[in-house]
Amino acid sequence: MIPLSLAQIARVTGGQLCHGDPDAVVSGEVVIDSRRAGPGGLFAAVAGERSDGHDFAAAAVAAGATAVLATRPVTVPSVLVADVPAALAALARSVVDALPAVRIAGITGSSGKTSTKDLAAQLVERLGPTIAPAGSYNNEFGHPLTVLRADAATRYLVLELSARGIGHIAYLCRVAPPRYGVVLNVGHAHAGEFGGLDQVARAKGELAEALPADGVAILNADDPRVLAMAGRTEARIVTFSSAPVSDAPVRAVDIRLDDLGRPGFTLLTPEGAAPVTLRLHGAHNVPNALAAAALARELGMDLDGIADGLGAAVARSRWRMEVHQRPDGVTVINDAYNANPESVRAAIDALAHLAQAGRAFAILGHMAELGGTSRASHEDIGEYAARIGDSGLAGLIAVGEEAAPLLDGARRVRSWTGEALAAPDGAAALELLANRLKPSDVVLVKASRAAHLEGVAAALEGEAGQ
Ligand SMILES: Nc1ncnc2c1ncn2[C@@H]1O[C@H](COP(=O)(O)OP(=O)(O)OP(=O)(O)O)[C@@H](O)[C@H]1O
Ligand SMILES: [Mg+2]
């Protein structure tokens, strides 16, 4: 972070300095986890469900933090503010304003933000010092904390913007106004909270609206709701497409998947064509790669650099389409990070592709936050799983009561010969699978974050060779 005195921090946040030297300087990281507080840093105390950060104020200062951002008095140097996220936002905005040379890109969409952000960051880092969040640091806490990591050496910010309601993305865009905005897709993630896909589109399109006239809106031409955002921005439009026929300037053609589901394609841009092979798994990473390519191209990267960078990029964030081959010949796809209807379909597609030489099993948990369409969405996914490939999945294991409609949907498919199995929890799912798996079988593990099925995937991976 750029060095700021406590007096400056108090002024920017409208806070009150307590017990501190106004000239003491914060130059280290701003954190909300006291265990990560370090020399010269600022610890923002947040009252959570389980614990209250204010109780750790002294520990953070003992660990070297210069001061604490707090909403109630603490005994150590602190800046007292009314609202911590608002104070972080104000601080982040002041850092952005102090660094006018930094080029800011925001990435949003219902699925694939983190995957795309990680790809884009690995390209943009080749152009110069880049700050990008770890994992899904994309909300009113993670976003300003990421922005605050920028300093005088920073050239690019590649940010992930999330929304659970109208106005959220507009807010994040005020914290760090992007000149480049990427919108991936409009899907059912959190659709229940939004009240339908049109509302999701309204919210995601706030990124397009926030872009300036000299900015660039990078839009997925294959998603009509995203393409329609072209009418909501003053920025120049650049589209990308993985459809066989398209007039988008950034495209993927000749898309194919290797045995492990890694996509290869020809990247087409106005500058020419280049072959790309991704290290990531699943065809859904093709649009993500195109979005990253379009952004890097706008930032000045040439076609060869983009193709090379995409081919070198690795999965930086855990539990998204991790493919693990056990010595006994079983393959485990750990996609347990999160789930919504689009990402489950994408994962089932990848599962079916990987299982061409064996049988496909899926351990699926509940997809959260779908609102009134939840039951129907689960049934549709179950039906999709029973129809995929030549004969559907060999086994579909639904974990937990709320995931049971998956099985009802699968059973709707009369011709399906696979097994529909209910498991009360992950351990039971593992037990059901244990005496069924044979070499060359492939197992997908996926559910919403709340289900924490990554432990199930880890257990399956760990069973290698047994
Ligand atoms: N373009 C895409 N279309 C459909 N599914 C995708 C796409 N990209 C990634 N996924 C899948 O969606 C899930 C989440 O991916 P990722 O973490 O990149 O998305 P996200 O938008 O950052 O999610 P979150 O809202 O939880 O931060 C993973 O299971 C991944 O395999
Ligand atoms: Mg994310």
Coordinates of C-alpha atoms and ligand atoms in Angstrom, one line a residue:
M1 CA 0.0 0.0 0.0
I2 CA 1.2 3.6 -0.5
P3 CA 2.3 4.9 2.9
L4 CA -0.4 6.8 4.7
S5 CA -0.1 8.5 8.1
L6 CA -2.8 7.9 10.7
A7 CA -3.8 11.5 10.4
Q8 CA -4.3 11.0 6.7
I9 CA -6.3 7.8 7.3
A10 CA -8.5 9.6 9.8
R11 CA -9.1 12.4 7.3
V12 CA -9.9 10.1 4.4
T13 CA -12.2 7.9 6.4
G14 CA -13.8 10.7 8.4
G15 CA -12.7 8.8 11.5
Q16 CA -11.3 9.9 14.8
L17 CA -7.7 9.1 15.8
C18 CA -7.4 7.5 19.3
H19 CA -4.2 6.7 21.3
G20 CA -2.1 7.1 18.2
D21 CA 0.7 9.3 16.9
P22 CA -0.9 11.2 13.9
D23 CA 2.5 10.9 12.1
A24 CA 2.8 7.1 12.5
V25 CA 2.7 5.6 9.1
V26 CA 0.8 2.6 7.7
S27 CA 2.8 1.1 4.9
G28 CA 2.1 -2.6 5.3
E29 CA -0.9 -4.6 4.3
V30 CA -4.5 -3.8 5.4
V31 CA -6.1 -6.9 6.8
I32 CA -9.3 -8.0 8.4
D33 CA -7.8 -11.3 9.8
S34 CA -5.7 -10.3 12.9
R35 CA -3.6 -13.4 12.4
R36 CA -2.4 -11.8 9.1
A37 CA -1.5 -8.5 10.7
G38 CA 2.1 -7.6 10.2
P39 CA 4.7 -4.9 10.6
G40 CA 3.4 -1.4 9.5
G41 CA 0.0 -2.8 8.6
L42 CA -3.5 -1.7 9.4
F43 CA -6.0 -4.1 11.1
A44 CA -9.6 -3.5 10.3
A45 CA -11.7 -4.9 13.1
V46 CA -15.0 -6.4 11.9
A47 CA -17.6 -7.9 14.1
G48 CA -18.4 -11.3 12.6
E49 CA -20.9 -14.0 13.5
R50 CA -18.5 -16.0 15.5
S51 CA -16.0 -13.5 16.7
D52 CA -15.5 -9.8 17.0
G53 CA -12.3 -8.4 15.5
H54 CA -12.1 -5.7 18.2
D55 CA -11.1 -8.5 20.6
F56 CA -8.0 -9.0 18.6
A57 CA -7.0 -5.3 18.3
A58 CA -4.2 -5.6 20.8
A59 CA -2.9 -8.8 19.3
A60 CA -2.8 -7.2 15.8
V61 CA -0.8 -4.3 17.2
A62 CA 1.5 -6.7 19.1
A63 CA 2.1 -8.4 15.8
G64 CA 3.4 -5.1 14.4
A65 CA 0.3 -3.4 13.0
T66 CA 0.6 0.4 13.2
A67 CA -3.0 0.8 14.1
V68 CA -6.6 -0.6 14.1
L69 CA -9.6 0.6 12.2
A70 CA -12.4 0.2 14.6
T71 CA -16.1 1.0 15.3
R72 CA -15.7 1.0 19.0
P73 CA -12.9 2.2 21.3
V74 CA -10.0 -0.1 21.8
T75 CA -6.9 0.3 23.9
V76 CA -4.4 0.5 21.1
P77 CA -3.7 3.1 18.4
S78 CA -6.8 3.3 16.3
V79 CA -9.0 5.2 13.9
L80 CA -12.6 5.1 15.0
V81 CA -15.1 5.1 12.2
A82 CA -18.8 4.5 11.9
D83 CA -18.6 1.8 9.3
V84 CA -15.5 -0.4 8.5
P85 CA -16.4 -1.4 4.9
A86 CA -17.2 2.3 4.1
A87 CA -13.9 3.3 5.6
L88 CA -12.0 0.7 3.6
A89 CA -13.8 1.9 0.5
A90 CA -12.8 5.5 1.1
L91 CA -9.2 4.5 1.8
A92 CA -9.1 2.3 -1.4
R93 CA -10.5 5.1 -3.4
S94 CA -7.9 7.5 -2.1
V95 CA -5.2 5.1 -3.1
V96 CA -6.6 4.7 -6.6
D97 CA -6.8 8.5 -6.9
A98 CA -3.2 8.8 -5.9
L99 CA -2.1 6.3 -8.6
P100 CA -3.6 7.7 -11.8
A101 CA -1.2 5.6 -14.0
V102 CA -2.7 2.3 -12.8
R103 CA -5.0 0.7 -15.3
I104 CA -8.0 -0.9 -13.7
A105 CA -9.9 -3.9 -15.0
G106 CA -13.1 -5.3 -13.4
I107 CA -14.4 -8.8 -14.2
T108 CA -18.0 -9.9 -13.4
G109 CA -20.5 -12.5 -14.4
S110 CA -22.4 -15.3 -12.7
S111 CA -19.8 -18.0 -13.3
G112 CA -16.1 -18.0 -14.0
K113 CA -15.1 -14.7 -12.4
T114 CA -12.2 -16.2 -10.4
S115 CA -11.1 -18.5 -13.2
T116 CA -11.0 -15.6 -15.7
K117 CA -9.4 -13.2 -13.2
D118 CA -6.7 -15.8 -12.6
L119 CA -6.1 -16.2 -16.3
A120 CA -6.2 -12.5 -17.0
A121 CA -3.8 -11.8 -14.1
Q122 CA -1.3 -14.3 -15.5
L123 CA -1.4 -12.5 -18.8
V124 CA -1.3 -9.0 -17.5
E125 CA 1.5 -9.7 -15.1
R126 CA 3.7 -10.2 -18.2
L127 CA 3.0 -6.5 -19.1
G128 CA 3.9 -5.1 -15.7
P129 CA 3.4 -5.2 -11.9
T130 CA -0.2 -6.3 -11.3
I131 CA -2.4 -6.6 -8.3
A132 CA -5.1 -9.2 -8.4
P133 CA -7.1 -10.7 -5.5
A134 CA -6.5 -14.1 -4.1
G135 CA -9.4 -16.4 -4.7
S136 CA -12.8 -14.7 -4.7
Y137 CA -11.9 -11.6 -2.8
N138 CA -14.7 -9.8 -4.6
N139 CA -17.1 -8.1 -2.1
E140 CA -17.3 -5.0 0.0
F141 CA -14.4 -6.3 2.1
G142 CA -12.2 -8.2 -0.3
H143 CA -12.4 -5.6 -3.1
P144 CA -11.0 -2.6 -1.2
L145 CA -8.5 -4.8 0.6
T146 CA -7.2 -5.9 -2.8
V147 CA -7.1 -2.3 -4.1
L148 CA -5.2 -1.2 -1.0
R149 CA -2.3 -3.5 -1.9
A150 CA -1.5 -1.2 -4.9
D151 CA 1.5 1.1 -4.6
A152 CA 3.6 3.3 -6.7
A153 CA 5.1 0.3 -8.6
T154 CA 1.7 -1.1 -9.5
R155 CA 0.7 -0.8 -13.2
Y156 CA -2.5 -2.9 -13.3
L157 CA -5.3 -3.9 -11.1
V158 CA -7.3 -7.0 -12.2
L159 CA -10.3 -7.1 -10.0
E160 CA -13.2 -9.6 -9.5
L161 CA -16.5 -7.9 -8.9
S162 CA -19.4 -9.8 -7.2
A163 CA -23.0 -8.9 -6.7
R164 CA -25.8 -10.3 -4.6
G165 CA -28.1 -7.4 -5.4
I166 CA -28.7 -4.3 -7.4
G167 CA -26.1 -1.6 -6.7
H168 CA -23.4 -3.8 -5.5
I169 CA -21.2 -3.7 -8.6
A170 CA -21.9 0.1 -9.0
Y171 CA -20.5 0.4 -5.5
L172 CA -17.4 -1.6 -6.2
C173 CA -16.8 0.4 -9.3
R174 CA -16.9 3.6 -7.3
V175 CA -14.2 2.2 -5.0
A176 CA -11.9 1.5 -7.9
P177 CA -13.3 3.0 -11.2
P178 CA -12.5 0.5 -13.9
R179 CA -11.5 1.5 -17.4
Y180 CA -11.8 -2.0 -18.7
G181 CA -14.9 -4.1 -17.8
V182 CA -15.4 -7.8 -18.6
V183 CA -18.8 -9.4 -18.4
L184 CA -18.8 -13.1 -18.8
N185 CA -22.3 -14.4 -18.5
V186 CA -25.7 -13.9 -16.8
G187 CA -26.7 -17.1 -15.0
H188 CA -28.6 -18.4 -12.1
A189 CA -25.9 -17.8 -9.4
H190 CA -27.8 -16.0 -6.5
A191 CA -30.7 -15.6 -8.9
G192 CA -33.1 -16.2 -6.0
E193 CA -31.7 -13.2 -4.2
F194 CA -31.9 -11.1 -7.3
G195 CA -35.4 -12.2 -8.3
G196 CA -34.7 -13.6 -11.8
L197 CA -32.2 -13.4 -14.6
D198 CA -33.3 -10.0 -15.8
Q199 CA -32.4 -8.6 -12.4
V200 CA -29.0 -10.4 -12.6
A201 CA -28.4 -8.8 -15.9
R202 CA -29.3 -5.4 -14.5
A203 CA -26.8 -5.9 -11.7
K204 CA -24.0 -7.2 -13.8
G205 CA -24.5 -4.5 -16.4
E206 CA -23.7 -1.9 -13.8
L207 CA -20.1 -2.6 -14.7
A208 CA -20.7 -1.6 -18.3
E209 CA -22.5 1.5 -17.1
A210 CA -19.6 2.5 -14.8
L211 CA -17.1 2.5 -17.7
P212 CA -15.9 5.9 -19.1
A213 CA -16.1 6.9 -22.7
D214 CA -12.4 6.1 -23.2
G215 CA -12.9 2.7 -21.5
V216 CA -13.5 -0.7 -23.1
A217 CA -16.5 -3.0 -22.4
I218 CA -15.4 -6.6 -23.1
L219 CA -18.6 -8.5 -23.6
N220 CA -19.5 -12.2 -24.3
A221 CA -21.2 -12.1 -27.6
D222 CA -22.6 -15.7 -27.0
D223 CA -24.8 -14.5 -24.1
P224 CA -27.6 -12.3 -25.3
R225 CA -28.1 -10.7 -21.9
V226 CA -24.4 -9.7 -21.8
L227 CA -24.3 -8.5 -25.4
A228 CA -27.3 -6.3 -24.7
M229 CA -25.2 -4.4 -22.1
A230 CA -23.5 -2.8 -25.2
G231 CA -26.5 -0.4 -25.0
R232 CA -25.7 0.6 -21.4
T233 CA -22.2 1.9 -21.8
E234 CA -20.4 4.9 -23.3
A235 CA -17.3 2.7 -23.6
R236 CA -16.0 1.1 -26.7
I237 CA -17.3 -2.4 -27.1
V238 CA -15.1 -5.4 -27.8
T239 CA -16.9 -8.8 -28.0
F240 CA -15.6 -12.3 -27.7
S241 CA -17.2 -15.6 -28.9
S242 CA -16.6 -19.3 -28.9
A243 CA -19.4 -19.9 -31.4
P244 CA -18.5 -21.5 -34.8
V245 CA -19.8 -18.5 -36.6
S246 CA -19.5 -15.0 -35.1
D247 CA -18.4 -11.5 -36.0
A248 CA -16.8 -11.0 -32.6
P249 CA -13.2 -9.7 -33.0
V250 CA -11.8 -12.2 -30.4
R251 CA -12.8 -15.7 -31.1
A252 CA -12.0 -19.4 -30.5
V253 CA -12.5 -21.8 -33.4
D254 CA -11.6 -25.5 -33.8
I255 CA -12.2 -26.1 -30.2
R256 CA -11.3 -29.6 -29.0
L257 CA -10.7 -31.2 -25.6
D258 CA -7.9 -33.6 -24.8
D259 CA -8.5 -36.8 -22.8
L260 CA -8.4 -34.8 -19.5
G261 CA -10.9 -32.2 -20.8
R262 CA -8.2 -29.5 -21.5
P263 CA -9.4 -27.3 -24.3
G264 CA -7.3 -26.5 -27.3
F265 CA -8.4 -24.0 -29.9
T266 CA -7.3 -21.5 -32.5
L267 CA -7.4 -18.0 -31.1
L268 CA -8.6 -15.5 -33.8
T269 CA -8.1 -11.8 -33.3
P270 CA -7.9 -8.9 -35.9
E271 CA -4.1 -9.4 -35.7
G272 CA -4.2 -13.0 -36.8
A273 CA -4.6 -16.6 -35.6
A274 CA -2.6 -18.5 -32.9
P275 CA -2.9 -22.0 -31.5
V276 CA -3.7 -22.2 -27.7
T277 CA -3.8 -25.2 -25.4
L278 CA -5.1 -24.5 -21.9
R279 CA -3.9 -26.2 -18.8
L280 CA -7.3 -25.7 -17.3
H281 CA -10.0 -28.4 -17.6
G282 CA -13.5 -28.0 -19.1
A283 CA -14.8 -26.3 -22.3
H284 CA -16.3 -23.6 -20.1
N285 CA -12.8 -22.2 -19.7
V286 CA -12.7 -21.3 -23.4
P287 CA -14.9 -18.2 -22.9
N288 CA -13.0 -17.4 -19.8
A289 CA -9.7 -17.5 -21.8
L290 CA -11.2 -15.4 -24.5
A291 CA -12.2 -12.8 -22.0
A292 CA -8.7 -12.7 -20.6
A293 CA -7.2 -12.6 -24.1
A294 CA -9.5 -9.6 -25.1
L295 CA -8.5 -7.7 -22.0
A296 CA -4.7 -8.4 -22.4
R297 CA -5.0 -7.4 -26.1
E298 CA -6.6 -4.0 -25.0
L299 CA -3.7 -3.5 -22.6
G300 CA -1.3 -3.9 -25.4
M301 CA -0.2 -7.5 -25.4
D302 CA 0.5 -9.0 -28.8
L303 CA -1.1 -12.2 -30.1
D304 CA 1.9 -14.5 -29.5
G305 CA 2.2 -13.2 -26.0
I306 CA -1.4 -13.9 -25.3
A307 CA -1.3 -17.4 -26.8
D308 CA 1.9 -18.2 -24.9
G309 CA 0.5 -16.7 -21.7
L310 CA -2.8 -18.6 -21.9
G311 CA -0.9 -21.9 -22.5
A312 CA 1.3 -21.3 -19.5
A313 CA -1.5 -20.2 -17.1
V314 CA -2.3 -22.5 -14.3
A315 CA -5.3 -22.8 -11.9
R316 CA -4.5 -20.4 -9.1
S317 CA -7.6 -20.8 -7.0
R318 CA -8.4 -24.2 -5.4
W319 CA -11.3 -26.6 -6.0
R320 CA -12.3 -25.4 -9.5
M321 CA -12.1 -28.3 -11.9
E322 CA -9.1 -29.9 -10.3
V323 CA -8.5 -33.2 -12.1
H324 CA -6.7 -35.8 -10.0
Q325 CA -5.7 -39.2 -11.5
R326 CA -5.4 -41.9 -8.8
P327 CA -2.8 -44.6 -9.3
D328 CA -5.6 -47.2 -9.3
G329 CA -7.0 -45.6 -12.5
V330 CA -9.9 -43.7 -11.0
T331 CA -10.1 -40.0 -11.9
V332 CA -11.5 -37.4 -9.5
I333 CA -12.8 -34.0 -10.6
N334 CA -12.8 -31.7 -7.6
D335 CA -15.1 -28.8 -8.6
A336 CA -16.3 -28.5 -5.0
Y337 CA -15.8 -24.7 -4.7
N338 CA -19.3 -23.7 -5.6
A339 CA -22.3 -24.7 -7.7
N340 CA -25.1 -23.1 -9.7
P341 CA -27.0 -24.6 -12.6
E342 CA -24.7 -23.3 -15.3
S343 CA -21.5 -24.4 -13.6
V344 CA -22.9 -27.9 -12.7
R345 CA -23.9 -28.4 -16.4
A346 CA -20.4 -27.3 -17.4
A347 CA -18.9 -29.7 -14.9
I348 CA -21.1 -32.6 -16.0
D349 CA -20.1 -31.9 -19.6
A350 CA -16.4 -32.2 -18.5
L351 CA -17.2 -35.3 -16.5
A352 CA -18.8 -37.0 -19.5
H353 CA -15.8 -36.1 -21.7
L354 CA -13.3 -37.5 -19.2
A355 CA -15.3 -40.7 -18.8
Q356 CA -15.3 -41.7 -22.4
A357 CA -13.2 -44.7 -21.6
G358 CA -14.9 -45.5 -18.3
R359 CA -18.0 -44.8 -16.2
A360 CA -19.1 -41.4 -14.9
F361 CA -20.2 -40.8 -11.3
A362 CA -21.2 -37.6 -9.7
I363 CA -21.5 -36.7 -6.0
L364 CA -23.6 -33.5 -6.1
G365 CA -24.8 -31.4 -3.3
H366 CA -27.4 -28.7 -3.2
M367 CA -27.2 -25.5 -5.3
A368 CA -27.9 -22.7 -2.9
E369 CA -29.7 -19.3 -3.4
L370 CA -31.9 -20.3 -6.3
G371 CA -35.1 -19.0 -4.8
G372 CA -38.4 -20.2 -6.1
T373 CA -36.9 -22.1 -9.0
S374 CA -34.7 -24.2 -6.8
R375 CA -36.6 -27.5 -6.9
A376 CA -37.1 -27.3 -10.7
S377 CA -33.4 -26.4 -11.3
H378 CA -32.3 -29.4 -9.3
E379 CA -34.6 -31.7 -11.2
D380 CA -33.4 -30.3 -14.5
I381 CA -29.8 -30.9 -13.5
G382 CA -30.6 -34.4 -12.5
E383 CA -32.3 -35.0 -15.9
Y384 CA -29.3 -33.5 -17.6
A385 CA -27.0 -35.9 -15.8
A386 CA -29.2 -38.8 -16.8
R387 CA -29.1 -37.8 -20.4
I388 CA -25.4 -36.9 -20.9
G389 CA -23.3 -38.9 -23.3
D390 CA -24.6 -42.2 -24.6
S391 CA -26.3 -43.5 -21.5
G392 CA -26.1 -40.8 -18.8
L393 CA -24.1 -41.0 -15.6
A394 CA -23.5 -44.5 -14.2
G395 CA -24.3 -43.1 -10.8
L396 CA -25.7 -39.9 -9.4
I397 CA -25.3 -39.5 -5.6
A398 CA -27.2 -36.6 -4.1
V399 CA -25.8 -35.4 -0.8
G400 CA -28.3 -34.0 1.7
E401 CA -32.1 -33.6 1.8
E402 CA -32.0 -30.4 -0.3
A403 CA -30.2 -32.1 -3.2
A404 CA -32.8 -34.9 -3.4
P405 CA -34.7 -33.3 -6.3
L406 CA -31.6 -34.1 -8.5
L407 CA -32.6 -37.7 -8.2
D408 CA -36.2 -37.1 -9.0
G409 CA -35.1 -35.3 -12.2
A410 CA -32.8 -38.2 -13.2
R411 CA -35.5 -40.7 -12.6
R412 CA -37.7 -38.8 -15.1
V413 CA -35.5 -40.2 -17.8
R414 CA -37.1 -43.6 -18.5
S415 CA -34.2 -44.9 -20.6
W416 CA -31.6 -44.1 -17.9
T417 CA -29.9 -47.3 -16.5
G418 CA -27.7 -45.5 -14.0
E419 CA -28.2 -45.5 -10.2
A420 CA -29.9 -42.7 -8.3
L421 CA -28.5 -42.7 -4.8
A422 CA -29.3 -40.5 -1.8
A423 CA -26.6 -39.9 0.8
P424 CA -27.4 -37.9 4.0
D425 CA -23.8 -36.5 4.1
G426 CA -20.4 -36.7 2.5
A427 CA -19.2 -39.7 4.5
A428 CA -22.3 -41.6 3.4
A429 CA -21.6 -40.6 -0.2
L430 CA -18.1 -41.9 0.0
E431 CA -19.4 -45.2 1.4
L432 CA -21.9 -45.6 -1.4
L433 CA -19.2 -45.0 -3.9
A434 CA -16.5 -47.1 -2.3
N435 CA -17.5 -50.6 -3.5
R436 CA -18.8 -49.3 -6.9
L437 CA -15.6 -47.6 -8.3
K438 CA -13.5 -49.5 -10.8
P439 CA -10.3 -48.4 -12.7
S440 CA -11.0 -45.9 -15.5
D441 CA -14.1 -44.5 -13.7
V442 CA -14.4 -40.8 -13.2
V443 CA -16.0 -39.1 -10.3
L444 CA -17.2 -35.4 -10.1
V445 CA -17.6 -33.7 -6.7
K446 CA -19.6 -30.5 -6.7
A447 CA -21.9 -28.5 -4.5
S448 CA -22.5 -25.0 -3.3
R449 CA -19.8 -23.5 -1.0
A450 CA -22.0 -24.1 2.1
A451 CA -21.9 -27.9 1.6
H452 CA -18.1 -28.0 1.9
L453 CA -17.7 -31.1 -0.3
E454 CA -14.0 -30.4 -0.9
G455 CA -13.4 -32.7 2.0
V456 CA -15.2 -35.5 0.1
A457 CA -13.1 -34.8 -2.9
A458 CA -9.9 -34.8 -0.9
A459 CA -10.9 -38.1 0.7
L460 CA -11.5 -39.6 -2.7
E461 CA -8.2 -38.3 -4.0
G462 CA -6.4 -39.6 -0.9
E463 CA -7.8 -43.1 -1.5
A464 CA -5.4 -43.4 -4.4
G465 CA -4.2 -46.9 -5.0
Q466 CA -6.1 -48.5 -2.1
Ligands
LIG1 N1 -17.7 -19.6 -18.1 C1 -18.2 -20.5 -17.2 N2 -19.5 -21.1 -17.4 C2 -20.0 -22.0 -16.6 N3 -19.3 -22.4 -15.5 C3 -18.1 -21.9 -15.2 C4 -17.5 -21.0 -16.1 N4 -16.3 -20.7 -15.6 C5 -16.1 -21.4 -14.5 N5 -17.2 -22.2 -14.3 C6 -17.4 -23.1 -13.1 O1 -18.0 -22.3 -12.1 C7 -17.5 -22.6 -10.8 C8 -17.0 -21.3 -10.2 O2 -15.9 -20.8 -11.0 P1 -15.2 -19.5 -10.5 O3 -14.8 -19.6 -9.1 O4 -14.2 -19.1 -11.6 O5 -16.5 -18.5 -10.6 P2 -16.9 -17.2 -9.8 O6 -17.8 -16.5 -10.7 O7 -15.6 -16.6 -9.3 O8 -17.7 -17.8 -8.6 P3 -18.0 -17.0 -7.2 O9 -19.3 -16.2 -7.5 O10 -18.2 -18.1 -6.2 O11 -16.8 -16.1 -6.8 C9 -16.5 -23.6 -11.0 O12 -17.1 -24.8 -10.7 C10 -16.1 -23.6 -12.5 O13 -15.7 -24.8 -13.0
MG2 MG -15.0 -16.0 -7.5

